[in-house]
One Martini backbone bead per residue (centre of mass of N, CA, C, O) as a GRO file, in nm:
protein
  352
    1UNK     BB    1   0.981  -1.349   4.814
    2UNK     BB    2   0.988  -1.641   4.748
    3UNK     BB    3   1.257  -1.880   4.619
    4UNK     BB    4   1.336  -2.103   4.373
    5UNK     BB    5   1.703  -2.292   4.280
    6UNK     BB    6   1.822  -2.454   4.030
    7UNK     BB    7   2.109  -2.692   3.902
    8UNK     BB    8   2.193  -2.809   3.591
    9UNK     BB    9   2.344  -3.086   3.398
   10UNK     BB   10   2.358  -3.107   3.053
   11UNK     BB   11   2.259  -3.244   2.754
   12UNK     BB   12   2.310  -3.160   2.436
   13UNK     BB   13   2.066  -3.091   2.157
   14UNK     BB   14   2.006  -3.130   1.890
   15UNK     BB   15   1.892  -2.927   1.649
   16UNK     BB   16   1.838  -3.082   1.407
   17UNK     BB   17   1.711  -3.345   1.564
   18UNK     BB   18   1.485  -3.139   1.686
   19UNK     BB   19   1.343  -3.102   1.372
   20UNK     BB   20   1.355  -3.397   1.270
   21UNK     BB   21   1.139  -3.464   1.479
   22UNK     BB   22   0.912  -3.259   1.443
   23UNK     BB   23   0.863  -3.383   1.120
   24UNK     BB   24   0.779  -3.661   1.246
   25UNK     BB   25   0.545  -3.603   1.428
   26UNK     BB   26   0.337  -3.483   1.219
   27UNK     BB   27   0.341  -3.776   1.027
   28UNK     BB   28   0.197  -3.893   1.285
   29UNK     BB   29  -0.013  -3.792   1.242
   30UNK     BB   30  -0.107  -3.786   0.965
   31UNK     BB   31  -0.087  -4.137   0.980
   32UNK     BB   32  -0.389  -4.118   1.096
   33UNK     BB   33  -0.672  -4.391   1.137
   34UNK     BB   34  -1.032  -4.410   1.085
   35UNK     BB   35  -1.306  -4.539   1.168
   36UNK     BB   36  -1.650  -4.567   1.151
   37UNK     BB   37  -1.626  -4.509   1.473
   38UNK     BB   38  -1.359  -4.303   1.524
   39UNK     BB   39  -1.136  -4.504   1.594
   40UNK     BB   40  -0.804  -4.562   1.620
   41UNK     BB   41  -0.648  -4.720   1.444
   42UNK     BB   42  -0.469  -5.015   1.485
   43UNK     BB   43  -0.214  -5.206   1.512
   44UNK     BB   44  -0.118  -5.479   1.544
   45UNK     BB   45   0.072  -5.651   1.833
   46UNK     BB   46   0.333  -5.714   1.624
   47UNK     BB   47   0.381  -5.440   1.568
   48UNK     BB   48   0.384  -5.271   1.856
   49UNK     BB   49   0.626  -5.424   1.951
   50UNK     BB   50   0.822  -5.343   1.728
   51UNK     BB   51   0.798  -5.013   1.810
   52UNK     BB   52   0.881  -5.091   2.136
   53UNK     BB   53   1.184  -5.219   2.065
   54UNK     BB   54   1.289  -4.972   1.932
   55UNK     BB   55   1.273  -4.802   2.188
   56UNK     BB   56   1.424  -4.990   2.375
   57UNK     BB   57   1.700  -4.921   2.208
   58UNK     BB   58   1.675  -4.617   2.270
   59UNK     BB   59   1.576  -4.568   2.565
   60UNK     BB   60   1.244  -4.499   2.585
   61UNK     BB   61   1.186  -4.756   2.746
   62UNK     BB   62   1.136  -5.016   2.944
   63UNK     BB   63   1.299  -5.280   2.988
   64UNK     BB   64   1.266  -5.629   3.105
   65UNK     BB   65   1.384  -5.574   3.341
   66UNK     BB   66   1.245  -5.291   3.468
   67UNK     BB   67   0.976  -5.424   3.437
   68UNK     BB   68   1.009  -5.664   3.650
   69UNK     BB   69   1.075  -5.462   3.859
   70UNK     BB   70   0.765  -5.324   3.865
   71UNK     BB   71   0.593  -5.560   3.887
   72UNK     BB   72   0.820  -5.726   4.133
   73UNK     BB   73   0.839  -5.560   4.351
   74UNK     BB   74   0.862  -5.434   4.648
   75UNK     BB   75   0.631  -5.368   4.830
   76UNK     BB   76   0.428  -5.109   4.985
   77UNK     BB   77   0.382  -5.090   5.333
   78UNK     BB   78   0.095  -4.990   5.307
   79UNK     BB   79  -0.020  -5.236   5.127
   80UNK     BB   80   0.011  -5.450   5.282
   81UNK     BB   81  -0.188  -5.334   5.497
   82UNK     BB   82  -0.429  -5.367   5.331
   83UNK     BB   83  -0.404  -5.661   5.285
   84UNK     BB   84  -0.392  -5.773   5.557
   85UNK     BB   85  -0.580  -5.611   5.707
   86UNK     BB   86  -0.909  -5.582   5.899
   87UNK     BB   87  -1.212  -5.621   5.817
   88UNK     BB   88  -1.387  -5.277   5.819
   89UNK     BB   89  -1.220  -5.096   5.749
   90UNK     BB   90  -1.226  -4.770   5.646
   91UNK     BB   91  -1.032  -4.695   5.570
   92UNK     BB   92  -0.893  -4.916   5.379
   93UNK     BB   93  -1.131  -4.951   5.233
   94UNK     BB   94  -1.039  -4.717   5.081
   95UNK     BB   95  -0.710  -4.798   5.039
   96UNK     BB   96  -0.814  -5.034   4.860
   97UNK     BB   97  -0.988  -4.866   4.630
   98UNK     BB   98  -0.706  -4.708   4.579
   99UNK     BB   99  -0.565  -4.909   4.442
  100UNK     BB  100  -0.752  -5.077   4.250
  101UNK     BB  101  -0.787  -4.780   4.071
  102UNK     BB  102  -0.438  -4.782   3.996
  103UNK     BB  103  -0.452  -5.042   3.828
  104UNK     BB  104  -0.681  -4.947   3.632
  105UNK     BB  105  -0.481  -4.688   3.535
  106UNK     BB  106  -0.241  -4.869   3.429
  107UNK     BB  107  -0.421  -5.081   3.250
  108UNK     BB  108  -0.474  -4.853   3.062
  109UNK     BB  109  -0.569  -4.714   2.753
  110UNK     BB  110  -0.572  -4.538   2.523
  111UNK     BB  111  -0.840  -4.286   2.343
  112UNK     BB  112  -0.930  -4.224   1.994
  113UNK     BB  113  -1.152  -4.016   1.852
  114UNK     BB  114  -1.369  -3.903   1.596
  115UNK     BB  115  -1.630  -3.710   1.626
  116UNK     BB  116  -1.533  -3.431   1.382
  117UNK     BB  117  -1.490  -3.430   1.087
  118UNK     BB  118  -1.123  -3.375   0.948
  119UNK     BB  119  -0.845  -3.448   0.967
  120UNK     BB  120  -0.685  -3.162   1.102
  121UNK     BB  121  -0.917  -2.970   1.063
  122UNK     BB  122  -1.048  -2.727   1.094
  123UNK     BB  123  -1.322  -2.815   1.348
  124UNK     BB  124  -1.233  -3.059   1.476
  125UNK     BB  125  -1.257  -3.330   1.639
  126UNK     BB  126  -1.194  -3.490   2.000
  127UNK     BB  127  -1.142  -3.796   2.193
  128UNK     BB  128  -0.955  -3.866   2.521
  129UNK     BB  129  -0.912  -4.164   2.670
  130UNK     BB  130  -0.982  -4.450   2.860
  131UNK     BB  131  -0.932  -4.795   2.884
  132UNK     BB  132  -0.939  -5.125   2.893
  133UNK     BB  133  -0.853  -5.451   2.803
  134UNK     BB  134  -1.183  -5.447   2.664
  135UNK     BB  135  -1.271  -5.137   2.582
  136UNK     BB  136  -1.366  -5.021   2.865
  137UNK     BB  137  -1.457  -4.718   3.019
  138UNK     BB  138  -1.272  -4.642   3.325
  139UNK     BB  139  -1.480  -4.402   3.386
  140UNK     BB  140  -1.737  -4.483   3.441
  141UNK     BB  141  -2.109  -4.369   3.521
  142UNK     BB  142  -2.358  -4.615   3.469
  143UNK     BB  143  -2.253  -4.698   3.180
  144UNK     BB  144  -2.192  -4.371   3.073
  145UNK     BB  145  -1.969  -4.285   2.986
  146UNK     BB  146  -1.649  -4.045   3.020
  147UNK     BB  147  -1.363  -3.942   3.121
  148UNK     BB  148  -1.214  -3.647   2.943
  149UNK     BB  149  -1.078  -3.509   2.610
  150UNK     BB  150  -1.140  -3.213   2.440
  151UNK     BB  151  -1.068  -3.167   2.095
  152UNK     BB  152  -0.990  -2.858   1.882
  153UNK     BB  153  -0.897  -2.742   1.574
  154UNK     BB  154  -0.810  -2.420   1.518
  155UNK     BB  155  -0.520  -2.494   1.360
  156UNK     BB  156  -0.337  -2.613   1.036
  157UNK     BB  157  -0.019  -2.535   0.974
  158UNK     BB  158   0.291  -2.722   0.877
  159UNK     BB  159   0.451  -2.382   0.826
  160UNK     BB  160   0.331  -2.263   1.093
  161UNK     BB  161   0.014  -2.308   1.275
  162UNK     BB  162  -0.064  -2.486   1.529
  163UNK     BB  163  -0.393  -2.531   1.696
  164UNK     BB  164  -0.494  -2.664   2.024
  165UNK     BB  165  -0.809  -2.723   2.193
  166UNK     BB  166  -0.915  -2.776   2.518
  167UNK     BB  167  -1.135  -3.003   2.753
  168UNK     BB  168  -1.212  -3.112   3.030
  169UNK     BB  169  -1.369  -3.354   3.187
  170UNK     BB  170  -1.590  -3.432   3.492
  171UNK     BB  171  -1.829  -3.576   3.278
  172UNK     BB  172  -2.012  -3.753   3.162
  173UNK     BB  173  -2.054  -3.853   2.849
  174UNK     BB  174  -2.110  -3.703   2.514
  175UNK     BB  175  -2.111  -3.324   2.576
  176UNK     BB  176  -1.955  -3.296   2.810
  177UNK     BB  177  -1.943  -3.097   3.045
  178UNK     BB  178  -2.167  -3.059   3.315
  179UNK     BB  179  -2.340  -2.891   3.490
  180UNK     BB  180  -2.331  -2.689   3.833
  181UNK     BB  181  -2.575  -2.474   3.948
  182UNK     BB  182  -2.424  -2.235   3.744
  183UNK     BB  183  -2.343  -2.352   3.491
  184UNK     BB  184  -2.072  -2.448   3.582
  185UNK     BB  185  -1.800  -2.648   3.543
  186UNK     BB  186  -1.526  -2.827   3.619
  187UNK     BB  187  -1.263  -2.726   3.465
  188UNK     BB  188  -1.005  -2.766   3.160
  189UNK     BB  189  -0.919  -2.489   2.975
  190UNK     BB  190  -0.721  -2.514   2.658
  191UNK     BB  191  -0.406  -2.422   2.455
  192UNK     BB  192  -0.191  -2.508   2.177
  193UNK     BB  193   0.098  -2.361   2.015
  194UNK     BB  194   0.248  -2.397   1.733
  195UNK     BB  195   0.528  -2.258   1.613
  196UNK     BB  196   0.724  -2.355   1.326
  197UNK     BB  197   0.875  -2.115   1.219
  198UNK     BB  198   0.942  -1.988   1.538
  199UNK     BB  199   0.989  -2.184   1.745
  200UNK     BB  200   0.691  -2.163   1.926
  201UNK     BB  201   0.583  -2.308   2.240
  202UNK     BB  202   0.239  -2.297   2.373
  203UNK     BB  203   0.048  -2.275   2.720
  204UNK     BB  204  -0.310  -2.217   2.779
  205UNK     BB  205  -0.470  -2.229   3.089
  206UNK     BB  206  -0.768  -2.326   3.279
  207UNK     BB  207  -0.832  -2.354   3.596
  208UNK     BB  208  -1.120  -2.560   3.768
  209UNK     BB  209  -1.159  -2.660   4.106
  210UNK     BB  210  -1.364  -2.969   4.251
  211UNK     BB  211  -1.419  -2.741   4.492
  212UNK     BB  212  -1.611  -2.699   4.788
  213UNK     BB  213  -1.747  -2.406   4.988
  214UNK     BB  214  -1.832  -2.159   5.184
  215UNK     BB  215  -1.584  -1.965   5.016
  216UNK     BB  216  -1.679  -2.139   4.722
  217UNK     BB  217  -1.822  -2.186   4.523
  218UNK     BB  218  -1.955  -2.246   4.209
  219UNK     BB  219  -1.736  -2.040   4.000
  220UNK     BB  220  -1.569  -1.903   4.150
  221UNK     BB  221  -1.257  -1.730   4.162
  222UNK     BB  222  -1.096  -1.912   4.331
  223UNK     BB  223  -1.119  -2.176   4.176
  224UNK     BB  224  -0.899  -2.009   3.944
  225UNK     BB  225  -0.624  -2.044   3.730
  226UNK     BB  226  -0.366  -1.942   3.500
  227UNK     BB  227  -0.169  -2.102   3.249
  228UNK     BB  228   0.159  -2.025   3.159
  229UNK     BB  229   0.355  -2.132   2.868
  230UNK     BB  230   0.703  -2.094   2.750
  231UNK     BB  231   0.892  -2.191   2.416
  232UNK     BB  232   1.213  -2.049   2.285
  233UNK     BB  233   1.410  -2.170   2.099
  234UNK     BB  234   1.622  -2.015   1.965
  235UNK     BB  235   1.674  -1.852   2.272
  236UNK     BB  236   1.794  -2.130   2.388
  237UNK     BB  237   2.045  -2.131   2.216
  238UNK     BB  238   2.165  -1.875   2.286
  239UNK     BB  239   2.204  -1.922   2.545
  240UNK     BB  240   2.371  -2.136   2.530
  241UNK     BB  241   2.603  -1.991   2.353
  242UNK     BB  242   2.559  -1.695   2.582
  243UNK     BB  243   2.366  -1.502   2.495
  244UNK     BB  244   2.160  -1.258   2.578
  245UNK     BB  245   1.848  -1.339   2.697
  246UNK     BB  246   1.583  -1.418   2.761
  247UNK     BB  247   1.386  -1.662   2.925
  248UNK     BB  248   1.267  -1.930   2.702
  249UNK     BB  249   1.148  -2.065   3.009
  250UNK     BB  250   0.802  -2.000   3.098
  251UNK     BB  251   0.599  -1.945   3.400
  252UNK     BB  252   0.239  -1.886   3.487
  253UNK     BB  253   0.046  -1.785   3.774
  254UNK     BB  254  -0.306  -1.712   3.843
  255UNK     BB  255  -0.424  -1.583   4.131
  256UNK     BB  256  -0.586  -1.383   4.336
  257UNK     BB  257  -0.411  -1.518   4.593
  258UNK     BB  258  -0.158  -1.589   4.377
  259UNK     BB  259   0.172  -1.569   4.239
  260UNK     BB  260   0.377  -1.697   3.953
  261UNK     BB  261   0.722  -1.728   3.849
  262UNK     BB  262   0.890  -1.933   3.571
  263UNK     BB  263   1.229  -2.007   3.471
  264UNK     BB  264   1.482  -2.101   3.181
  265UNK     BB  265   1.821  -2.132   3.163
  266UNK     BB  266   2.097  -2.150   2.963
  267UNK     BB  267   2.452  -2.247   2.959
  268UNK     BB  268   2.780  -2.283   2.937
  269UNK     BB  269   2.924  -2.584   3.023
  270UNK     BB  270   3.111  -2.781   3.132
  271UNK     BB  271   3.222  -3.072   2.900
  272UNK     BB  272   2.950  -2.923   2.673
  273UNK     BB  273   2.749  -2.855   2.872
  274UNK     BB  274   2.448  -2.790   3.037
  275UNK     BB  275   2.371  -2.480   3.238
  276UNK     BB  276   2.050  -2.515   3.422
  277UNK     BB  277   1.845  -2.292   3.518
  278UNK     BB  278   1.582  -2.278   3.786
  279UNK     BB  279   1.291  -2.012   3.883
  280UNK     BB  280   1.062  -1.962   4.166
  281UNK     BB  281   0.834  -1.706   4.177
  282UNK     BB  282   0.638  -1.648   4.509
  283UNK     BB  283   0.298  -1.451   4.573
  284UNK     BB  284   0.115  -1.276   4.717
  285UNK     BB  285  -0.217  -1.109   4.739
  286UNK     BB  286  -0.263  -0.862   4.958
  287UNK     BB  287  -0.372  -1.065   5.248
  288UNK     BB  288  -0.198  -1.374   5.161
  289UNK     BB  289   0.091  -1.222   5.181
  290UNK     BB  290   0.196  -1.473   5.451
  291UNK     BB  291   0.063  -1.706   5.386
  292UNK     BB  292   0.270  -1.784   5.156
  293UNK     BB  293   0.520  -1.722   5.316
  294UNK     BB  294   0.473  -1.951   5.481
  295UNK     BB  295   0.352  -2.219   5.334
  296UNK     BB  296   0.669  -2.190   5.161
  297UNK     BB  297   0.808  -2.273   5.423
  298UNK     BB  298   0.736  -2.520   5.468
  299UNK     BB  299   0.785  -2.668   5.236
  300UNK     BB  300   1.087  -2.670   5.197
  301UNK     BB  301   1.090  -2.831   5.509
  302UNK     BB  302   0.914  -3.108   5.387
  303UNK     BB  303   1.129  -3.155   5.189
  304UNK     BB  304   1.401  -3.175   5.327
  305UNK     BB  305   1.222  -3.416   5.525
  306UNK     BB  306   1.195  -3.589   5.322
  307UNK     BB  307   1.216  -3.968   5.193
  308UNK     BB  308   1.099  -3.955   4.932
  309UNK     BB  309   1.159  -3.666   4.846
  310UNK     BB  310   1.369  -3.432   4.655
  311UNK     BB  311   1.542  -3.181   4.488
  312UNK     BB  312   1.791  -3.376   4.462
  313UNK     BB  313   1.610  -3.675   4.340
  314UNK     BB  314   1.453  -3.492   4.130
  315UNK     BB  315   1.669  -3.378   3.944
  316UNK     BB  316   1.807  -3.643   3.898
  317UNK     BB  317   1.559  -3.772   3.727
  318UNK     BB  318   1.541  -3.553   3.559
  319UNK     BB  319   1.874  -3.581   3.413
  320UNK     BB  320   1.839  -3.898   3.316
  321UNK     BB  321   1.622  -3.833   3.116
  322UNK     BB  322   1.738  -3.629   2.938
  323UNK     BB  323   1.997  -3.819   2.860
  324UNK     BB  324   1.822  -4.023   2.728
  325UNK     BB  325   1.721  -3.852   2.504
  326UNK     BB  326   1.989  -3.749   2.394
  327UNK     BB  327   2.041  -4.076   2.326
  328UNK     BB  328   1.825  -4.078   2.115
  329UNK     BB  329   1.749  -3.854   1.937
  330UNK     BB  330   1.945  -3.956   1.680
  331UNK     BB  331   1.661  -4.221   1.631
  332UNK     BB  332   1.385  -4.082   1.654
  333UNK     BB  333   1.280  -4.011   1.376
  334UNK     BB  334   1.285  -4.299   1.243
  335UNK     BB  335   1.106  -4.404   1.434
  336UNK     BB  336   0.866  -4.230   1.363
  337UNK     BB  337   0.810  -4.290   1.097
  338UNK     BB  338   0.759  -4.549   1.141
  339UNK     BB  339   0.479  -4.534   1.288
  340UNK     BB  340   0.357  -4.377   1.043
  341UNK     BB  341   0.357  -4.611   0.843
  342UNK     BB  342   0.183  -4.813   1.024
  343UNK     BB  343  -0.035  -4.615   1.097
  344UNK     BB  344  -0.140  -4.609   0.810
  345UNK     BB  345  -0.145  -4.925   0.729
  346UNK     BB  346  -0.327  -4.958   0.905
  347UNK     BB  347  -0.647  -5.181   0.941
  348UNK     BB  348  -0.930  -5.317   1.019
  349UNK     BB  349  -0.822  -5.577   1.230
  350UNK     BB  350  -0.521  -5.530   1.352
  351UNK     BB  351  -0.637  -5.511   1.646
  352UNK     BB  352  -0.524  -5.902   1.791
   0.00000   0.00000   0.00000
């Protein structure tokens, strides 16, 4: 059975600033507001500026050093040869078509629609997806519709359990995914609940992946695999604190052909900090398991023979945003209250 193992030194997150988070950011769900086309109201540009301001002060966005150096950083020479190279080559061409889409979804903004229902209420519906700039949406199909996702509340109370329901679009339209040859058409759905009574966060979703081939029809169970996250926030704490718990977050993938679990355990490390180790067993269903246990063997030695990524510039750079995270926790209650107070203030034509 493949095994992949790392451990990481992170800093201690505060439970209370984390409970004062959680309590912030539902009030910014609260202070959301619709207008007559459902879609929501957004404050002015120089509101929107100045919440921005207040997140680069606490370290959760580029500050405009990093951001100049972002947008004006040294060329990838891959680029480079694309914008230089030869009209007519048939590459080329595809990869100058998608740089031109990767800039057109940076350069994207979310949109969230209430397609129905009220706000928050059981059995309301929503639409999220990307616009450009001009508020045209970036996945345009013919010009009408675009790929997005629909929300749907399950359950909410903000006292016990709040539950959204997830479906990813795959085609154009406002009636969600449509049919392809035997009416199931691909894409991922699945659902998120907070017990916030039990401090626990689940995500259960369904991929059904938009390919198609000689030994997988559109519907195969080949192409579906069903994927289970769980945060159990006590049981983090207490592991944190030494004692024996089971695993407080564990990640599930089920493929026909293919098992893996994933967990992760802190426990007390040196100079206050948490050492959270984190463990991923894949196996094979079948006959399968050879061919799953070749795969992760190529994988392991092309991770560390790659010069772009590696385990341990991948561990770096999640570790760096952890400490970011940790050093901004408690300013960030004051921070997402401000938010939900400004989108709640704010009125039709105010973002301009």
């Amino acid at each position: 059975m493949p095994r992949l193992s790392h451990s990481l030194a992170l800093t201690p997150l505060g439970r209370a600033d984390l409970a004062r988070t959680v309590s912030s950011a539902y009030g910014v769900l609260r202070g959301a507001r619709f207008g007559e086309d459902g879609l929501l109201v957004l404050p002015s540009e120089k509101e929107l500026r100045r919440l921005e301001l207040r997140a680069e002060e606490l370290g959760l966005t580029l500050d405009q050093g990093e951001r100049t150096a972002h947008e004006h950083g040294t060329p990838d020479p891959w680029e480079e040869s694309v914008r230089t190279g030869e009209p007519g080559s048939t590459e080329r061409e595809i990869a100058a078509q998608d740089l031109a889409d990767e800039a057109a979804i940076e350069a994207a903004e979310p949109s969230l629609r209430l397609l129905s229902g009220e706000h928050l209420a059981p059995g309301s519906t929503y639409l999220v997806t990307e616009v450009d700039p001009e508020g045209r949406p970036v996945f345009a199909s013919d010009g009408e519709g675009w790929v997005g996702t629909d929300l749907t509340v399950a359950s909410w109370d903000e006292s016990g359990v709040c539950a959204v329901d997830f479906a990813m679009r795959e085609e154009a339209g406002t009636g969600g995914a449509s049919a392809e040859d035997d009416g199931e058409a691909p894409s991922t759905t699945g659902g998120v609940v907070h017990d916030r009574a039990r401090e626990t966060l689940a995500v259960d979703a369904e991929l059904r992946f938009p390919v198609r081939s000689a030994l997988a029809r559109w519907g195969s169970h080949l192409l579906r695999a069903r994927v289970r996250v769980r945060l159990d926030l006590p049981g983090w704490f207490a592991s944190a604190a030494g004692a024996a718990t089971p695993p407080p977050v564990t990640l599930e993938v089920e493929h026909p052909l293919v098992r893996a679990r994933g967990e992760a355990s802190p426990s007390p490390g040196t100079d206050g900090t948490w050492t959270v180790t984190g463990r991923l067993d894949v196996h094979g269903v079948g006959l399968s398991r050879p061919i799953v246990a070749v795969a992760a063997w190529a994988l392991r030695r092309s991770l560390r023979r790659s010069e772009q990524w590696s385990l341990e510039s991948g561990a770096a750079s999640f570790q760096q945003g952890w400490d970011d995270l940790a050093r901004a926790l408690p300013g960030l209650p004051d921070l997402l209250d401000d938010v939900a107070a400004t989108f709640a203030d704010a009125g039709p034509g105010d973002h301009r």
